[in-house]
PDB file of C-alpha atoms in Angstrom:
ATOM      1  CA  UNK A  12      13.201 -27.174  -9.754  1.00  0.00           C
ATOM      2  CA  UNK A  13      13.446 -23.630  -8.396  1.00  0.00           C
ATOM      3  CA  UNK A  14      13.774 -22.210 -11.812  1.00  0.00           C
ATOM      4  CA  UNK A  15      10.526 -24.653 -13.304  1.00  0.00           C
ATOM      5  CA  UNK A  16       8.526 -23.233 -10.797  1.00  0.00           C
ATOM      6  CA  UNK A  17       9.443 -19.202 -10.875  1.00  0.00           C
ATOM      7  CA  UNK A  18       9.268 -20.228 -15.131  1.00  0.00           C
ATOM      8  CA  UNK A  19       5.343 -21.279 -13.890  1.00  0.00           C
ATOM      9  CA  UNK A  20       4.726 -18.430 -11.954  1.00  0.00           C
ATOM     10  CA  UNK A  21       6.150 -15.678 -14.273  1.00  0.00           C
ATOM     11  CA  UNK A  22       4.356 -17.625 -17.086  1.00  0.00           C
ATOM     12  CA  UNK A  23       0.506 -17.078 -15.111  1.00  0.00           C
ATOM     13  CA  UNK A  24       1.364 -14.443 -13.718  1.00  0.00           C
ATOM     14  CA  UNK A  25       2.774 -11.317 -15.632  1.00  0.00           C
ATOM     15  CA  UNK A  26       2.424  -8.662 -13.168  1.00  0.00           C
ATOM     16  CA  UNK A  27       4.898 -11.336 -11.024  1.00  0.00           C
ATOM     17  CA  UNK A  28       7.277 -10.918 -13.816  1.00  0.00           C
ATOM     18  CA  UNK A  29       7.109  -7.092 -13.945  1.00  0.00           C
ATOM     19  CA  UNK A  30       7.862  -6.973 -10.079  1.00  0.00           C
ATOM     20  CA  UNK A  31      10.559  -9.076 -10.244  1.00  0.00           C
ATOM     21  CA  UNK A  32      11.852  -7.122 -12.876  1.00  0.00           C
ATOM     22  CA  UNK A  33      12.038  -3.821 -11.085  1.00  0.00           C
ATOM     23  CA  UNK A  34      13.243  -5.227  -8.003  1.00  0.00           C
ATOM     24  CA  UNK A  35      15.975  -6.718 -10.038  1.00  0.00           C
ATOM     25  CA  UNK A  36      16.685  -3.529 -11.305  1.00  0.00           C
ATOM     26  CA  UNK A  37      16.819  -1.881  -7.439  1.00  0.00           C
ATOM     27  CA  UNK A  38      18.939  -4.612  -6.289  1.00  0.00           C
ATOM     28  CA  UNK A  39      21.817  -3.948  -9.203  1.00  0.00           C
ATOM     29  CA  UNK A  40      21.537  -0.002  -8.214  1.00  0.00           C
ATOM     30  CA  UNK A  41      21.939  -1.104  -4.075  1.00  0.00           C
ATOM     31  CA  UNK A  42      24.511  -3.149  -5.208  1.00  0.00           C
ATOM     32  CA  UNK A  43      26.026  -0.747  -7.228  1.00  0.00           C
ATOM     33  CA  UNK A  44      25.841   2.021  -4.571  1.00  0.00           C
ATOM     34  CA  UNK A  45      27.749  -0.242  -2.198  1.00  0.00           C
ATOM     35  CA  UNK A  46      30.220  -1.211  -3.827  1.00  0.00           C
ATOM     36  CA  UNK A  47      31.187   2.449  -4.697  1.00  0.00           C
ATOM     37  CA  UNK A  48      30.782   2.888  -0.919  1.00  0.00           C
ATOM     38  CA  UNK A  49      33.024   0.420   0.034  1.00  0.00           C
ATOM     39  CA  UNK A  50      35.534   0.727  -2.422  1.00  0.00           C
ATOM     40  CA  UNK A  51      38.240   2.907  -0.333  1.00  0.00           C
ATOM     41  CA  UNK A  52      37.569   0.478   2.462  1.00  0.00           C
ATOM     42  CA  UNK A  53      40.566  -2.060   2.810  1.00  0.00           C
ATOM     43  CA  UNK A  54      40.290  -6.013   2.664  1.00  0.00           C
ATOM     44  CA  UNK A  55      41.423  -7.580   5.139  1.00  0.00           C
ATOM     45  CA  UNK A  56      44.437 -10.363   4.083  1.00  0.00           C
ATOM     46  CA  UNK A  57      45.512 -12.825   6.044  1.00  0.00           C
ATOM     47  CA  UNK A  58      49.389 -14.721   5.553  1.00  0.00           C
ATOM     48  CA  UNK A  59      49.985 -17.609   3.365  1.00  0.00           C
ATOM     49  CA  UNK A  60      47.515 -20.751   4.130  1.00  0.00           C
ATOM     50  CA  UNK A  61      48.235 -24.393   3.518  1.00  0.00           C
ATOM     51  CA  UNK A  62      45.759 -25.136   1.400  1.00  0.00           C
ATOM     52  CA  UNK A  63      45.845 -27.417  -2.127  1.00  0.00           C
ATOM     53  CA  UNK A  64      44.501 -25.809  -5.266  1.00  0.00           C
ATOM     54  CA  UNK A  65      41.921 -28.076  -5.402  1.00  0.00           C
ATOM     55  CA  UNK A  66      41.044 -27.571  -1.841  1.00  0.00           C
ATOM     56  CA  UNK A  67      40.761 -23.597  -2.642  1.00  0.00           C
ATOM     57  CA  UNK A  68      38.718 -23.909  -5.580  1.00  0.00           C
ATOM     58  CA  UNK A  69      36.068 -26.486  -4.328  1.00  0.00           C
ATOM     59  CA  UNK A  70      36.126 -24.225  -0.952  1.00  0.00           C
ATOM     60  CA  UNK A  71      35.468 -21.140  -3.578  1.00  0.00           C
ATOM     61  CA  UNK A  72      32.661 -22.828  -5.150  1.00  0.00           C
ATOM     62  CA  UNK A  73      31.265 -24.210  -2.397  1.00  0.00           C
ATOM     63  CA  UNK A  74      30.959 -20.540  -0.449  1.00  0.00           C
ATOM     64  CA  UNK A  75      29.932 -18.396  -3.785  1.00  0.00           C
ATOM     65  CA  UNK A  76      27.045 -21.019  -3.873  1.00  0.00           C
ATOM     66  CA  UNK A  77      25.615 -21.289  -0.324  1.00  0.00           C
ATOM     67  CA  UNK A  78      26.297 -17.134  -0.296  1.00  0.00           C
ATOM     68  CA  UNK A  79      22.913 -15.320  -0.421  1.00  0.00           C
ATOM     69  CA  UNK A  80      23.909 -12.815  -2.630  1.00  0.00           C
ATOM     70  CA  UNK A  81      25.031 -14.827  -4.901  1.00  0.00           C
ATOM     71  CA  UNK A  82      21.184 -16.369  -5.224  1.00  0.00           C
ATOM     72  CA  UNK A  83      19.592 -12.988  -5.166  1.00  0.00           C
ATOM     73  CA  UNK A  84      21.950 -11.617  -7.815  1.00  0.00           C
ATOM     74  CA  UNK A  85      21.400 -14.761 -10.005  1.00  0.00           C
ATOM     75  CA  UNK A  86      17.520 -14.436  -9.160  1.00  0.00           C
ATOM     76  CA  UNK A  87      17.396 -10.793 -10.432  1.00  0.00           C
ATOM     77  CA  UNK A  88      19.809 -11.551 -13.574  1.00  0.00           C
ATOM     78  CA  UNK A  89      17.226 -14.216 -14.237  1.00  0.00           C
ATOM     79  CA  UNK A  90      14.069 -12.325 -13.647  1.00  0.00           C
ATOM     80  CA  UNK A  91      14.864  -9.515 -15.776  1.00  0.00           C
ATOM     81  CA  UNK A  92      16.136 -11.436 -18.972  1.00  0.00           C
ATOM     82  CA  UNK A  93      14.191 -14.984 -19.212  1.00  0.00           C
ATOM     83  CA  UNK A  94      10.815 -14.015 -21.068  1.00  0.00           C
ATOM     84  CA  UNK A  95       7.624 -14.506 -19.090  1.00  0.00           C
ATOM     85  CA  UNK A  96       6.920 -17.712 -21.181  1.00  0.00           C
ATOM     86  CA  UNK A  97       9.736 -19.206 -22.096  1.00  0.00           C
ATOM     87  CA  UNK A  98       9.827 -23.078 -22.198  1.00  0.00           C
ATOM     88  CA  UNK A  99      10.842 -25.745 -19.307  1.00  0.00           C
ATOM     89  CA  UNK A 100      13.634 -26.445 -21.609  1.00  0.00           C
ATOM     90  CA  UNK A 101      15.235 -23.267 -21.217  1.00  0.00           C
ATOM     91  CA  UNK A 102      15.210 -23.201 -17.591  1.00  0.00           C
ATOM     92  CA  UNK A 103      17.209 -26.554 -17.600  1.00  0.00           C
ATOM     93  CA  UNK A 104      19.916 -25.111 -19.971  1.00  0.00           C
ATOM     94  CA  UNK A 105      20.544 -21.859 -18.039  1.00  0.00           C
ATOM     95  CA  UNK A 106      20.772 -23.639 -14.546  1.00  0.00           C
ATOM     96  CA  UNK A 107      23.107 -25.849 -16.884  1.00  0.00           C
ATOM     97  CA  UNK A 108      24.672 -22.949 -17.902  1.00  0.00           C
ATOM     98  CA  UNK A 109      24.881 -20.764 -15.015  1.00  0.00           C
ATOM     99  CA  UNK A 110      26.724 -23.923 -13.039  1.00  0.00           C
ATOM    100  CA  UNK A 111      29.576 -24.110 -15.175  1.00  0.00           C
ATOM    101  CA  UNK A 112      29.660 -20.747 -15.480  1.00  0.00           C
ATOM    102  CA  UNK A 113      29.685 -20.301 -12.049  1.00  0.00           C
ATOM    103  CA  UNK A 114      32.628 -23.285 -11.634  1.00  0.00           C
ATOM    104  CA  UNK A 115      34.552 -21.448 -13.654  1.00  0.00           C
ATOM    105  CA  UNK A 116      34.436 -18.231 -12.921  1.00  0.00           C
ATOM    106  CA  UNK A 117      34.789 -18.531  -8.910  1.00  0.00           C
ATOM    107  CA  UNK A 118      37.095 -21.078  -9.008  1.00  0.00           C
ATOM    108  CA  UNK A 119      39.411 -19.182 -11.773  1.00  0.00           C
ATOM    109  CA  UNK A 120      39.392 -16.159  -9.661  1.00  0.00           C
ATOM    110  CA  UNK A 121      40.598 -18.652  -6.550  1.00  0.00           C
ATOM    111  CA  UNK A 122      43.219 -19.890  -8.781  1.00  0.00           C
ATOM    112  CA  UNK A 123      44.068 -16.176 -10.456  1.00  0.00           C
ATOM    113  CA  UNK A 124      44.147 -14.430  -6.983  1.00  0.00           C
ATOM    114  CA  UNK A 125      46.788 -16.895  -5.553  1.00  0.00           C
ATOM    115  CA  UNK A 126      49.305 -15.307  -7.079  1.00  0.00           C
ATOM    116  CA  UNK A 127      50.498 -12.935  -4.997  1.00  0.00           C
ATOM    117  CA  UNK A 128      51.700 -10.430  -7.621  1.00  0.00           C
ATOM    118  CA  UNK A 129      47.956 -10.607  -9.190  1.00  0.00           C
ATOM    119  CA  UNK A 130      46.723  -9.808  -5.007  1.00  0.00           C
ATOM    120  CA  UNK A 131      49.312  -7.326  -4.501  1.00  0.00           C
ATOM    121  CA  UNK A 132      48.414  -5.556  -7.892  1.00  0.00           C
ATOM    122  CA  UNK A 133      44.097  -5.726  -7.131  1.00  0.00           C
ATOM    123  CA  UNK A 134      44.919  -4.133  -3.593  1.00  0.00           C
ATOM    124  CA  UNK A 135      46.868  -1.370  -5.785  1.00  0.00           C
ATOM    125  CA  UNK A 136      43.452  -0.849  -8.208  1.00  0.00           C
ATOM    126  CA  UNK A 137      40.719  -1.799  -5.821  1.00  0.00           C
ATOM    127  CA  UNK A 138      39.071   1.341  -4.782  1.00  0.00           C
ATOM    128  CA  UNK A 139      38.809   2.333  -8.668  1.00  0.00           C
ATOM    129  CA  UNK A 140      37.545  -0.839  -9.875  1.00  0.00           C
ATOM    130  CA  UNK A 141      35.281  -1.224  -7.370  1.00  0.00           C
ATOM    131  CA  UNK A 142      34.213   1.840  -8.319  1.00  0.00           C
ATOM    132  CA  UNK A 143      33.832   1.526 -11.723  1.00  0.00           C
ATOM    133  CA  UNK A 144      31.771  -2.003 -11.451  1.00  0.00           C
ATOM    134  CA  UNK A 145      29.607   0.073  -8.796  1.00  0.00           C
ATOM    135  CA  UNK A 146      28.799   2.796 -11.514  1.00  0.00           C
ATOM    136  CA  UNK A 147      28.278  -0.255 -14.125  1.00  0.00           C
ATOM    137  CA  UNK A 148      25.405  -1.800 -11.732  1.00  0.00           C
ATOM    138  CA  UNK A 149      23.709   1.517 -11.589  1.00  0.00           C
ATOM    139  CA  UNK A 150      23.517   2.150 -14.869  1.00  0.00           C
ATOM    140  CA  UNK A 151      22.497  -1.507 -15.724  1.00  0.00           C
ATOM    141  CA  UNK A 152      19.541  -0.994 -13.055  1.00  0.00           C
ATOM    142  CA  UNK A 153      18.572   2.192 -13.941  1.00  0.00           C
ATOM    143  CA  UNK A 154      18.594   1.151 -17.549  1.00  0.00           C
ATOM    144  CA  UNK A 155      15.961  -1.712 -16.343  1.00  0.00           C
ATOM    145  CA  UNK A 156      13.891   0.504 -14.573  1.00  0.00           C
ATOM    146  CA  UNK A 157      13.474   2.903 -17.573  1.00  0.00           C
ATOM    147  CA  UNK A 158      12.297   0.052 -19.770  1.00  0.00           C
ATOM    148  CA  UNK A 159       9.233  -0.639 -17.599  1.00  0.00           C
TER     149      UNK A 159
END
């Protein structure tokens, strides 16, 4: 419903879509900025949990889709690539899409990060790939804001 009724407004509206398009772009370059910030910072672990797979994925889910960022990220993805007219239809596949996407991805990386040799070996690499994704964002977002 969310996505029928941004489609509506971006549709009437075009200098909606053009706004929503460069704030997109300035939220991948904040984003990108503090990640490579906070990529020498530590994570903080905590010791093995009893918790089932399945408890660990739905839990995974459940938080990257009640997190804020996650919205605002998906929000500016969507704002800068669906065309300012494009049909209900669309809308209902890429909400379609962007759920399973989202299952899978979030709870893979639950299941993938279990492992403790797969953890142990990210905490090795973090600050550089954190790093490197940070430099991606920018460059995505600045890319976007030298279109418009």
């Amino acid at each position: 419903m969310a996505m029928a009724g941004l489609g509506f407004l971006l549709t009437h509206f075009d200098w909606l879509h053009i706004t929503l398009q460069v704030v997109g772009a300035l939220y991948l370059i904040w984003l990108g900025l503090k990640m490579i910030r906070g990529a020498a910072k530590p994570l903080s672990t905590t010791g093995p949990t009893e918790i089932t797979w399945r408890s660990a994925m739905r839990r995974a889910y459940v938080v990257s889709m009640t997190n804020p960022k996650s919205v605002a990220f998906f929000g500016s993805i969507f704002a800068l690539v669906i065309p300012a007219h494009a049909p209900v239809w669309l809308y209902c596949v890429i909400a379609l899409t962007c759920f399973l996407l989202s299952a899978l991805w979030y709870c893979g990386l639950a299941f993938f990060f279990s492992n403790p040799h797969v953890s142990a070996s990210f905490l090795r690499f973090k600050a550089s790939i954190e790093r490197v994704m940070g430099a991606a964002l920018i460059l995505i977002g600045g890319r976007l804001l030298l279109v418009h």
